[in-house]
Amino acid sequence: MALPHNTSIMSETKRKILVTSALPYANGPIHLGHMVEHIQTDIWARFQRLRGHDCIAVCADDAHGTPIMLKAREQDITPEELIGRMSDSHQADFNDFLINYDNYHSTHSEENRHYSELIYRRLNEAGHISRRSIKQAYDPEAGMFLPDRFIKGDCPRCGTTDQYGDSCENCGATYSATELKNPVSAVSGATPVTKESEHYFFKLGDFEDMLHQWTRGDHTQPEISNKLNEWFEAGLQDWDISRDAPYFGFEIPDAPGKYFYVWLDAPIGYMASFQNYCDKHNINFDDYWTQDSAAELHHFIGKDIAYFHTLFWPAMLQGAGFRTPTAVYCHGFLTVDGQKMSKSRGTFIMARTYLDHLNPEYLRYYYAAKLGPGVDDIDLNLEDFMARVNSDLVGKVVNIASRCAGFINKKHGGKLSGQLSEQALYDNIAAAGESIAALYQQREYSHAMREIMAQADRANQYIDEHKPWVIAKEAGREQDVQDICSVGLNLFKVLITYLKPVLPKLAENAETFLDIEPLTWQSIHSPLTSHTINKFKPLMTRVEQEAIDAMIEDSKENLAATGAKSTGPLADDPISAEINYDDFAKLDLRVVQIVKAQHVEGADKLLRLTLDLGGETRNVFAGIKAAYAPEDLEGRLTVMVANLAPRKMRFGLSEGMVLAAGPGGKDIFILNPDEGAKPGMRVK
């Protein structure tokens, strides 16, 4: 994709840029898949600021919809309480991953209500909204219309059971939920009935010519443009923008009992968050959002939501009299060790679990080293992750400072030479800044990291060739040592500047060590001479295998504690390989009594069980919180694997496994032995 109109990477014109990330949904925590997008966005925004541009980055929680309403009901709290808790959790994760949003807001806000109603009214007044009755699945017990993903049944094409109401995971067929055989509501378990209701539709076809022009105007990546052509050929359909009560969201003006569909007000949340920022900082909202605005608007999203952002969103904005995006950048999905993220393998890793064990800048760098401008998926290969971080960051970049600082601090009072003895080398590495900047601008992060590491290799080669640790032992060569190490530290400063969008904390610590003002791209061309540095302190430590192993183990807690497999979207593991009878005979299954059951602070699914094996007690963590209250378990008998090796978890030591079965959620059932069993009895 070309640079934004009227800009050049060499241009000194100060740009006004608004950057957004797709809004994380407020019904669950942030995982490493989410972090691909937020790290990609943050690197680009930090780079723009480093170049001296006026760049504002905003985000928010996507806080409306049926899943939010049902999850809050399940937890016996209000939707407002649920989204408040998740907002705190999301923002803590982003902050600790050094994601620097200028404003983080919520779609459940007065600003979002205002712009949602304003856009709807303008579209309606211009004739772009229609109404008609449609037939939908209705849960007679829950008293609500059911979204497709809340209906399960047999695939109407291949007959596979337990499929969702929009597509079959077995044969890949797509269909209407009303076509499912033997349908069941995922809310109440009742059989849905068909019921009519009047709905509101956005007439997307009214904007076909405009969208053809916009999508061909270099606002999307080539892969997305090609996909858009397929949608155009299939014909643009009217978009259902309404939902019936009960629903958590904004009621449509003059339409009691009708609510805006979450996907209508979610992208409007970008405008709402920016308005909230404008109100706090006395900025004119219209400078960025009117159709004649000279500001740039850049969206970073996952490829799975391209349809909403490259068709509905620009059409809504155009129809309501607002500007359309400068660009929409789509990224691919994350795999871990070459496979879809998996809870049972411990590779469905939450952001907080990662942060409990590893430096966030390790992941920021690794993602940068993998990300390009396209929509290809990226893989977090944990072996490569450790090797690359240790080699590139610790072994190449930080190593330059650690090799040179000691000589300057010990022999020269921390003072650098009065001039560079290798000005040509310095100028050459500094001249690479424009090509590296162009790569950042085009989101060619992986190429940029390779180029930066190539320059780091040149710096290390210079130090290796001149061997200051050798000549320091030779009489009368103190000045040579100072000169060599001064060049090395100046090259380190240039490299850290190049890496600052990716590694902001490392850059901050390097600035403290060098005793300088915050680095800017322009400072690349200003070497430090006759300058006194501070005492060197380690800037980054190596990734250790033990930390990675501990992170994986902690990520297994949800399933490992119960031995139950989940079903649904995350049930991605095939049945394990067969075992023989001798393997099974090794299991020591015992009847145990649950003496005590307790909530586990900080765990969403775990209960801490104290089990009596008949004179011996064990502590076990079990992922059955959704199905049982602690008081319902105490005194009951169940079955456990007594000879399972203890496993250290984030919350303590788990000394076995209770046996449970069921599809998950509230439907997990601990195995109960026959009456007359006593604690300690073996199960045969």
XYZ file of C-alpha atoms in Angstrom:
684
model
C 0.000 0.000 0.000
C 1.333 3.408 -0.910
C 1.919 6.222 1.532
C -1.083 8.392 2.461
C -1.924 11.034 -0.083
C 0.414 14.017 -0.280
C 3.008 12.502 2.064
C 6.529 11.188 1.671
C 8.756 9.520 4.197
C 11.343 12.174 3.389
C 8.854 14.991 3.863
C 9.300 17.313 6.810
C 5.591 18.221 6.768
C 4.047 17.489 10.134
C 1.146 15.079 9.734
C -2.031 14.865 11.839
C -2.836 11.204 12.323
C -5.575 9.346 14.220
C -4.868 5.638 14.767
C -7.222 2.981 16.141
C -7.141 -0.722 16.979
C -10.208 -2.933 16.746
C -12.100 -2.893 20.025
C -11.610 -5.995 22.215
C -14.879 -7.584 23.273
C -15.705 -7.032 26.923
C -16.678 -10.586 27.861
C -13.233 -12.105 28.319
C -9.560 -11.395 29.061
C -6.866 -10.445 26.571
C -4.790 -13.280 25.087
C -1.653 -13.304 22.955
C -3.718 -13.428 19.767
C -5.208 -10.036 20.646
C -1.731 -8.700 21.336
C -0.660 -9.134 17.693
C -2.908 -6.269 16.680
C -2.320 -3.988 19.635
C 1.460 -4.357 19.413
C 1.361 -3.768 15.641
C -0.713 -0.613 16.161
C 1.410 0.681 19.021
C 4.671 0.264 17.081
C 3.276 2.255 14.156
C 1.895 5.038 16.358
C 5.124 5.294 18.380
C 7.103 5.471 15.146
C 4.971 8.366 13.883
C 5.523 10.286 17.127
C 9.254 9.527 17.005
C 9.341 11.101 13.540
C 7.773 14.234 14.990
C 4.225 13.796 13.706
C 1.047 14.553 15.662
C -0.280 11.026 16.177
C -3.182 10.178 18.491
C -4.033 6.528 19.206
C -7.413 5.578 20.697
C -9.191 2.366 21.564
C -12.124 1.179 23.677
C -13.920 -1.916 24.876
C -16.690 -3.279 22.659
C -19.255 -3.571 25.408
C -22.653 -4.428 23.869
C -24.484 -7.493 22.632
C -26.213 -10.709 23.665
C -23.059 -12.517 24.892
C -22.359 -9.687 27.366
C -25.927 -9.777 28.619
C -25.893 -13.553 29.088
C -22.454 -13.684 30.714
C -23.485 -11.028 33.225
C -26.651 -12.982 33.959
C -24.582 -16.156 34.435
C -22.353 -14.358 36.973
C -25.365 -12.761 38.675
C -24.067 -9.232 38.081
C -25.207 -6.364 35.891
C -23.764 -5.930 32.396
C -22.322 -2.617 33.585
C -20.441 -4.412 36.369
C -19.111 -7.000 33.926
C -17.842 -4.500 31.362
C -16.351 -2.356 34.133
C -14.309 -5.280 35.425
C -13.204 -6.299 31.945
C -12.213 -2.735 31.082
C -9.951 -2.609 34.126
C -8.451 -5.971 33.182
C -7.917 -5.051 29.528
C -6.322 -1.716 30.323
C -3.991 -3.282 32.893
C -2.829 -5.833 30.311
C -2.280 -3.197 27.630
C -0.428 -0.896 30.010
C 1.879 -3.694 31.139
C 2.579 -4.588 27.504
C 3.596 -0.918 27.040
C 0.678 -0.205 24.680
C 0.388 3.580 24.731
C -3.198 4.562 23.903
C -3.858 8.263 24.323
C -7.430 7.369 25.246
C -9.178 4.127 26.178
C -12.946 4.274 26.427
C -16.075 2.103 26.097
C -18.834 1.745 23.530
C -21.252 1.875 26.460
C -20.780 5.634 26.782
C -22.765 8.781 26.178
C -20.365 9.800 23.405
C -21.079 6.555 21.594
C -24.818 6.870 22.111
C -24.657 10.387 20.625
C -22.772 9.405 17.467
C -24.718 6.163 16.972
C -28.018 8.036 17.075
C -26.639 10.883 14.927
C -25.386 8.539 12.201
C -28.602 6.514 12.276
C -30.809 9.622 12.011
C -28.780 11.007 9.104
C -28.920 7.679 7.267
C -32.637 7.357 7.939
C -33.398 10.901 6.787
C -31.434 10.269 3.582
C -33.499 7.139 2.842
C -30.768 4.592 3.555
C -32.747 2.706 6.247
C -35.587 0.284 5.469
C -37.879 -1.863 7.614
C -39.320 -5.302 7.076
C -40.410 -8.373 9.023
C -38.133 -11.391 9.209
C -38.435 -14.866 10.693
C -36.022 -15.732 13.496
C -35.379 -18.476 15.998
C -36.943 -17.676 19.357
C -36.321 -19.299 22.749
C -39.751 -19.676 24.388
C -38.263 -20.380 27.820
C -35.729 -17.541 27.852
C -38.185 -15.209 26.100
C -35.653 -13.929 23.571
C -34.644 -14.129 19.926
C -31.476 -16.147 19.482
C -28.365 -15.093 17.586
C -27.122 -17.864 15.287
C -24.215 -18.731 17.591
C -26.655 -19.418 20.424
C -28.388 -22.219 18.529
C -26.916 -25.686 18.138
C -28.120 -28.729 16.261
C -27.392 -31.167 13.426
C -25.851 -29.825 10.229
C -28.509 -29.745 7.474
C -25.867 -30.780 4.897
C -23.787 -33.572 6.456
C -25.749 -34.363 9.612
C -22.879 -33.705 12.062
C -24.299 -33.103 15.529
C -23.618 -30.246 17.935
C -23.036 -27.578 15.262
C -23.651 -23.848 15.560
C -26.471 -22.065 13.787
C -24.382 -20.404 11.092
C -21.792 -22.923 9.870
C -20.658 -26.538 10.206
C -17.190 -27.189 11.578
C -17.139 -30.613 9.897
C -18.126 -29.959 6.257
C -17.715 -26.166 6.194
C -21.266 -25.513 4.982
C -22.905 -22.180 5.819
C -26.643 -21.954 6.390
C -29.402 -20.191 8.267
C -30.063 -21.207 11.861
C -33.621 -22.103 10.856
C -32.171 -24.884 8.646
C -30.536 -26.760 11.565
C -31.996 -30.171 12.353
C -32.922 -30.884 15.984
C -32.070 -27.315 17.061
C -31.512 -26.486 20.720
C -31.105 -23.116 22.420
C -27.680 -22.697 24.029
C -29.329 -20.338 26.526
C -32.012 -22.567 28.061
C -31.790 -25.911 26.262
C -35.305 -25.444 24.882
C -36.266 -26.166 21.286
C -36.417 -22.839 19.437
C -39.553 -21.810 17.610
C -39.808 -19.548 14.559
C -41.210 -16.103 15.209
C -41.597 -12.951 13.130
C -40.267 -9.542 14.090
C -39.830 -6.212 12.323
C -36.175 -5.252 11.795
C -34.263 -2.221 10.541
C -31.835 -2.522 7.630
C -29.022 -0.370 6.280
C -29.247 -0.305 2.470
C -25.628 -1.056 1.666
C -26.397 -1.317 -2.035
C -27.024 2.446 -2.126
C -23.247 2.871 -1.768
C -22.011 0.328 -4.290
C -20.447 2.889 -6.659
C -18.841 4.794 -3.807
C -17.467 1.570 -2.295
C -16.092 0.404 -5.645
C -14.184 3.659 -5.897
C -13.033 3.650 -2.263
C -11.823 0.050 -2.228
C -9.851 0.641 -5.437
C -8.296 3.809 -4.056
C -5.397 2.206 -2.204
C -7.204 2.277 1.138
C -6.944 -1.500 1.686
C -4.309 -4.182 1.126
C -4.343 -6.042 -2.219
C -5.542 -9.264 -0.561
C -8.520 -7.453 0.957
C -9.305 -5.632 -2.304
C -9.457 -8.991 -4.069
C -11.803 -10.343 -1.417
C -13.986 -7.243 -1.723
C -14.334 -7.906 -5.439
C -15.841 -11.304 -4.581
C -18.383 -9.607 -2.314
C -19.245 -7.091 -5.002
C -19.784 -9.886 -7.522
C -22.073 -11.693 -5.076
C -24.085 -8.486 -4.628
C -24.227 -6.147 -1.632
C -27.047 -7.150 0.689
C -29.041 -4.977 3.076
C -27.556 -5.168 6.570
C -29.732 -5.927 9.591
C -28.774 -3.260 12.151
C -31.430 -4.000 14.793
C -31.973 -6.523 17.557
C -34.984 -7.209 19.743
C -35.230 -6.843 23.491
C -33.865 -8.186 25.756
C -30.529 -6.844 24.526
C -27.673 -4.924 26.109
C -27.034 -1.876 23.968
C -28.578 1.391 22.808
C -32.275 1.561 21.975
C -32.977 2.807 18.460
C -34.583 6.283 18.514
C -38.379 6.169 18.126
C -38.337 2.356 18.076
C -39.230 0.993 21.544
C -37.877 -2.498 22.176
C -35.453 -2.307 19.229
C -31.710 -1.953 19.794
C -28.750 -1.132 17.607
C -26.900 -4.299 16.632
C -23.491 -4.334 18.333
C -21.683 -4.117 14.988
C -23.349 -0.801 14.225
C -22.109 1.002 17.322
C -18.766 -0.838 17.690
C -16.818 1.060 14.969
C -18.587 4.250 15.981
C -16.734 3.639 19.238
C -13.616 4.979 17.489
C -15.355 8.327 17.122
C -16.674 8.176 20.685
C -13.268 7.472 22.210
C -11.728 10.280 20.171
C -14.499 12.681 21.234
C -13.801 11.743 24.853
C -10.122 12.550 24.241
C -10.994 15.853 22.544
C -13.116 16.934 25.499
C -10.209 16.301 27.863
C -7.562 18.063 25.736
C -9.483 20.885 24.035
C -9.081 19.436 20.522
C -11.548 20.078 17.695
C -13.233 16.784 16.768
C -14.235 18.102 13.346
C -10.606 18.671 12.349
C -10.310 14.891 12.072
C -13.765 13.674 11.017
C -15.236 16.062 8.423
C -15.192 15.003 4.773
C -12.678 17.730 3.881
C -10.341 16.899 6.786
C -6.617 16.952 6.016
C -5.949 14.590 8.931
C -5.292 10.890 8.393
C -7.419 8.080 9.832
C -5.816 4.628 10.072
C -7.554 1.488 11.390
C -5.688 -1.688 12.415
C -7.937 -4.780 12.515
C -7.948 -8.571 12.171
C -8.758 -10.023 8.769
C -11.880 -11.713 10.179
C -13.666 -8.355 10.540
C -12.634 -6.861 7.190
C -16.217 -7.028 5.871
C -17.499 -4.670 8.550
C -14.606 -2.221 8.269
C -14.203 -2.062 4.493
C -17.861 -2.094 3.402
C -20.335 -1.171 6.152
C -18.114 1.304 7.975
C -17.037 3.536 5.052
C -20.586 3.421 3.652
C -22.084 4.480 7.003
C -19.582 7.317 7.319
C -20.177 8.526 3.771
C -23.941 8.379 4.152
C -23.829 10.306 7.422
C -21.560 13.056 6.096
C -18.302 12.010 7.801
C -14.897 11.291 6.280
C -13.892 7.759 5.283
C -10.703 6.037 6.523
C -7.337 6.824 4.961
C -6.495 3.137 5.286
C -7.702 -0.076 6.898
C -4.839 -2.476 7.685
C -5.734 -6.130 8.247
C -3.460 -8.656 9.946
C -3.615 -12.433 10.159
C -4.169 -14.757 13.089
C -1.664 -16.111 15.606
C -0.594 -19.723 15.806
C 1.704 -21.099 18.507
C 4.336 -23.645 17.522
C 2.635 -24.007 14.160
C -0.817 -24.879 15.471
C -4.014 -23.154 16.506
C -3.835 -21.951 20.098
C -4.849 -24.786 22.414
C -5.835 -24.850 26.069
C -4.874 -28.489 26.566
C -1.396 -27.900 25.132
C -1.001 -24.750 27.214
C -0.629 -22.534 24.139
C -3.863 -20.600 24.611
C -1.886 -18.039 26.577
C -3.523 -15.111 28.311
C -1.688 -11.797 28.295
C -1.546 -11.801 32.091
C -0.104 -15.323 32.206
C 2.660 -14.241 29.829
C 3.352 -11.147 31.927
C 3.625 -13.277 35.067
C 6.674 -14.983 33.571
C 8.274 -12.974 30.762
C 9.342 -9.474 29.775
C 6.681 -7.877 27.521
C 9.384 -6.438 25.264
C 10.467 -9.951 24.308
C 7.061 -10.493 22.681
C 6.926 -7.000 21.190
C 10.219 -7.655 19.427
C 9.300 -11.167 18.299
C 5.989 -10.033 16.822
C 7.791 -7.161 15.074
C 10.280 -9.646 13.650
C 7.352 -11.628 12.202
C 4.907 -8.950 11.047
C 4.697 -7.710 7.485
C 2.239 -5.513 5.586
C 0.021 -8.403 4.467
C -2.688 -10.517 6.078
C -0.694 -13.734 6.533
C -0.939 -15.515 9.875
C 2.130 -15.357 12.101
C 3.523 -18.130 14.274
C 4.868 -17.802 17.797
C 7.443 -20.566 17.741
C 8.591 -20.687 21.351
C 11.997 -22.192 20.586
C 12.655 -19.575 17.914
C 11.248 -16.897 20.244
C 13.883 -17.646 22.880
C 16.726 -17.973 20.381
C 15.896 -14.805 18.478
C 15.442 -12.573 21.520
C 18.620 -13.869 23.133
C 20.626 -13.549 19.936
C 19.326 -10.233 18.600
C 18.479 -8.136 21.619
C 20.786 -9.492 24.303
C 23.615 -10.849 22.156
C 23.789 -8.064 19.571
C 22.221 -4.785 20.703
C 22.552 -4.702 24.506
C 25.908 -6.429 24.231
C 27.378 -3.375 22.492
C 26.683 -1.196 25.521
C 27.832 -3.781 28.055
C 31.110 -4.332 26.145
C 31.952 -0.635 25.894
C 30.538 0.991 29.025
C 32.947 -0.581 31.498
C 36.023 0.873 29.811
C 34.458 4.356 29.682
C 33.246 4.237 33.286
C 36.381 2.774 34.840
C 39.152 4.435 32.862
C 37.664 7.719 31.680
C 35.257 8.825 34.389
C 32.299 8.011 32.166
C 33.314 10.623 29.569
C 33.136 9.939 25.838
C 35.762 11.127 23.363
C 35.657 14.677 22.040
C 35.143 13.474 18.475
C 34.262 10.271 16.652
C 37.270 8.386 15.377
C 35.080 6.517 12.877
C 32.777 9.248 11.580
C 32.253 7.490 8.241
C 30.990 4.310 9.943
C 28.673 6.323 12.159
C 27.314 8.329 9.211
C 26.751 5.165 7.209
C 24.738 3.452 9.932
C 22.823 6.685 10.604
C 22.041 6.980 6.873
C 20.186 3.656 7.076
C 17.575 5.528 9.103
C 15.570 6.657 6.082
C 15.201 3.170 4.633
C 14.293 1.829 8.096
C 11.747 4.637 8.518
C 10.181 3.762 5.167
C 9.844 0.140 6.311
C 8.132 1.184 9.548
C 5.780 3.457 7.618
C 4.733 0.601 5.324
C 4.364 -1.796 8.318
C 7.279 -3.871 6.998
C 8.342 -4.529 10.578
C 10.086 -7.851 9.914
C 12.183 -6.263 7.164
C 12.959 -3.311 9.441
C 14.132 -5.633 12.242
C 16.402 -7.494 9.817
C 17.902 -4.216 8.646
C 18.445 -2.992 12.219
C 20.130 -6.261 13.188
C 22.342 -6.024 10.108
C 23.504 -2.629 11.377
C 24.008 -4.134 14.854
C 26.219 -6.775 13.253
C 28.329 -3.999 11.686
C 28.702 -2.299 15.064
C 29.756 -5.547 16.749
C 32.131 -6.323 13.913
C 33.810 -2.943 14.453
C 34.282 -3.688 18.169
C 35.501 -7.234 17.469
C 38.067 -5.964 14.964
C 39.442 -3.296 17.297
C 39.370 -5.453 20.465
C 39.378 -2.767 23.195
C 39.762 -5.489 25.851
C 43.132 -6.357 24.279
C 44.585 -2.921 23.681
C 43.468 -1.797 27.140
C 46.322 -3.938 28.440
C 48.844 -2.079 26.294
C 50.581 0.954 27.775
C 49.773 4.356 26.319
C 46.669 3.314 24.424
C 44.030 4.725 26.768
C 42.871 7.200 24.128
C 42.409 4.429 21.566
C 40.217 2.500 24.003
C 38.150 5.598 24.736
C 37.726 6.308 21.027
C 36.696 2.750 20.153
C 34.198 2.506 22.994
C 32.829 5.993 22.284
C 32.100 4.937 18.714
C 30.493 1.718 20.002
C 28.205 3.588 22.422
C 27.190 6.090 19.752
C 26.287 3.250 17.418
C 24.325 1.700 20.287
C 22.424 4.979 20.636
C 21.496 4.920 16.930
C 20.319 1.290 17.129
C 18.210 1.990 20.210
C 16.575 4.886 18.368
C 15.667 2.557 15.519
C 14.211 0.076 18.010
C 12.417 2.618 20.217
C 8.951 2.091 18.648
C 9.264 -1.626 19.428
C 11.147 -1.496 22.745
C 10.093 1.695 24.549
C 11.179 0.555 28.017
C 14.606 -0.548 26.833
C 14.962 2.811 25.084
C 13.980 4.655 28.256
C 16.560 2.750 30.297
C 19.178 3.363 27.604
C 18.419 7.101 27.710
C 18.985 7.038 31.473
C 22.269 5.150 31.044
C 23.458 7.576 28.337
C 22.129 10.532 30.386
C 20.341 12.104 27.426
C 16.956 13.589 26.574
C 14.363 11.241 25.019
C 15.584 10.041 21.645
C 13.923 11.267 18.447
C 14.514 10.193 14.868
C 16.313 13.473 14.241
C 18.795 12.787 17.064
C 20.284 9.951 14.998
C 22.436 12.543 13.257
C 23.747 14.073 16.505
C 26.493 11.889 18.025
C 27.498 12.217 21.659
C 30.965 13.735 22.080
C 32.665 14.999 25.254
C 29.577 13.691 27.008
C 29.441 11.923 30.373
C 27.386 8.754 30.700
C 26.061 7.067 33.822
C 27.214 3.778 35.269
C 26.005 0.865 33.179
C 23.315 -1.397 34.584
C 22.067 -4.532 32.784
C 19.416 -3.450 30.271
C 17.905 -6.822 29.375
C 18.367 -10.407 30.535
C 18.158 -13.580 28.493
C 14.964 -15.562 28.001
C 15.179 -18.725 30.072
C 13.532 -21.998 29.102
C 12.268 -22.411 32.657
C 10.157 -19.253 32.337
C 8.607 -20.460 29.079
C 7.857 -23.871 30.592
C 6.225 -22.263 33.621
C 4.071 -20.059 31.370
C 2.888 -23.098 29.414
C 2.102 -25.004 32.596
C 0.101 -22.109 34.012
C -1.822 -21.888 30.743
C -2.953 -25.516 31.118
C -4.749 -24.889 34.396
C -8.261 -24.569 33.017
C -8.443 -28.080 31.589
C -5.730 -29.922 33.477
C -7.497 -29.451 36.791
C -10.607 -31.322 35.667
C -9.520 -33.731 32.967
C -12.614 -32.620 31.021
C -12.529 -31.557 27.394
C -14.366 -28.444 26.333
C -16.638 -28.246 23.322
C -17.403 -25.394 20.995
C -15.074 -22.895 19.353
C -12.055 -23.722 21.500
C -12.372 -27.506 21.352
C -9.570 -27.688 18.836
C -7.658 -30.780 19.942
C -8.301 -34.180 18.348
C -8.807 -37.232 20.564
C -5.484 -38.182 22.122
C -3.536 -41.166 20.872
C -4.748 -44.544 22.140
C -3.198 -46.074 25.245
C -3.071 -49.760 26.104
C -4.551 -51.517 29.138
C -1.232 -51.521 31.019
C -1.086 -47.730 30.721
C -4.617 -47.385 32.039
C -3.889 -49.812 34.888
C -1.263 -47.417 36.203
C -3.996 -44.993 37.272
C -4.748 -45.146 40.997
C -8.401 -44.072 41.191
C -9.586 -43.443 44.759
C -12.837 -42.470 46.375
C -12.297 -39.235 48.302
C -14.424 -36.944 50.423
C -14.418 -33.222 49.746
C -13.648 -31.859 53.184
C -13.423 -28.238 52.128
C -14.011 -26.219 48.956
C -12.866 -22.618 48.492
C -12.803 -19.914 45.841
C -9.355 -19.171 44.390
C -8.544 -15.486 44.336
C -7.640 -14.349 40.829
C -8.965 -17.514 39.104
C -12.163 -17.437 37.055
C -12.749 -21.201 36.863
C -10.877 -22.864 39.717
C -11.956 -24.091 43.123
C -9.458 -25.255 45.780
C -10.541 -28.645 47.108
C -9.242 -30.303 50.276
C -9.734 -34.046 49.774
C -9.762 -36.820 52.393
C -8.330 -40.099 51.045
C -8.992 -41.921 54.305
C -6.517 -40.542 56.806
C -4.556 -38.483 54.271
C -5.562 -35.114 52.845
C -4.651 -33.641 49.459
C -4.984 -30.174 47.961
C -6.373 -30.139 44.388
C -7.379 -27.282 42.080
C -10.411 -28.144 39.934
C -11.891 -26.086 37.116
C -15.504 -26.589 38.174
C -16.373 -23.169 39.583
C -18.970 -22.524 36.857
C -20.856 -25.677 37.850
C -20.594 -25.787 41.647
C -20.639 -23.403 44.556
C -18.124 -24.378 47.275
C -20.856 -25.025 49.814
C -22.513 -27.533 47.457
C -19.406 -29.710 47.390
C -18.345 -30.012 51.016
C -19.075 -33.459 52.428
C -19.616 -35.096 49.030
C -17.739 -38.124 47.734
C -16.023 -38.114 44.358
C -13.258 -39.920 42.471
C -9.714 -38.677 41.994
C -6.494 -39.781 40.288
C -4.374 -40.258 43.400
C -1.020 -41.053 41.811
C -0.789 -38.031 39.517
C 2.474 -36.154 40.082
C 1.954 -32.845 41.919
C 1.918 -29.804 39.641
C 2.920 -26.311 40.688
C 0.338 -23.767 39.592
C 0.199 -20.010 39.939
C -2.147 -20.429 42.911
C -0.292 -23.241 44.709
C 0.495 -26.957 44.442
C -2.163 -29.277 42.974
C -1.738 -32.831 44.294
C -3.960 -34.846 42.016
C -6.992 -34.576 39.765
C -10.690 -35.006 40.423
C -12.603 -36.696 37.625
C -15.359 -34.785 35.894
C -17.284 -34.977 32.642
C -19.584 -32.823 30.565
C -19.489 -30.216 27.800
C -18.176 -27.457 30.063
C -19.451 -24.285 31.697
C -22.283 -25.058 34.091
C -22.522 -28.576 32.675
C -19.546 -30.151 34.424
C -20.347 -33.111 36.661
C -17.903 -34.536 39.181
C -17.978 -38.320 39.220
C -19.841 -39.706 42.227
C -19.109 -43.267 43.494
C -21.900 -45.609 44.520
C -23.447 -45.227 47.939
C -21.577 -47.134 50.596
C -18.163 -46.120 49.296
C -15.692 -44.759 51.817
C -12.747 -42.350 51.428
C -9.596 -44.203 50.431
C -11.338 -47.057 48.568
C -9.863 -47.895 45.201
C -12.118 -47.708 42.148
C -11.946 -50.842 39.981
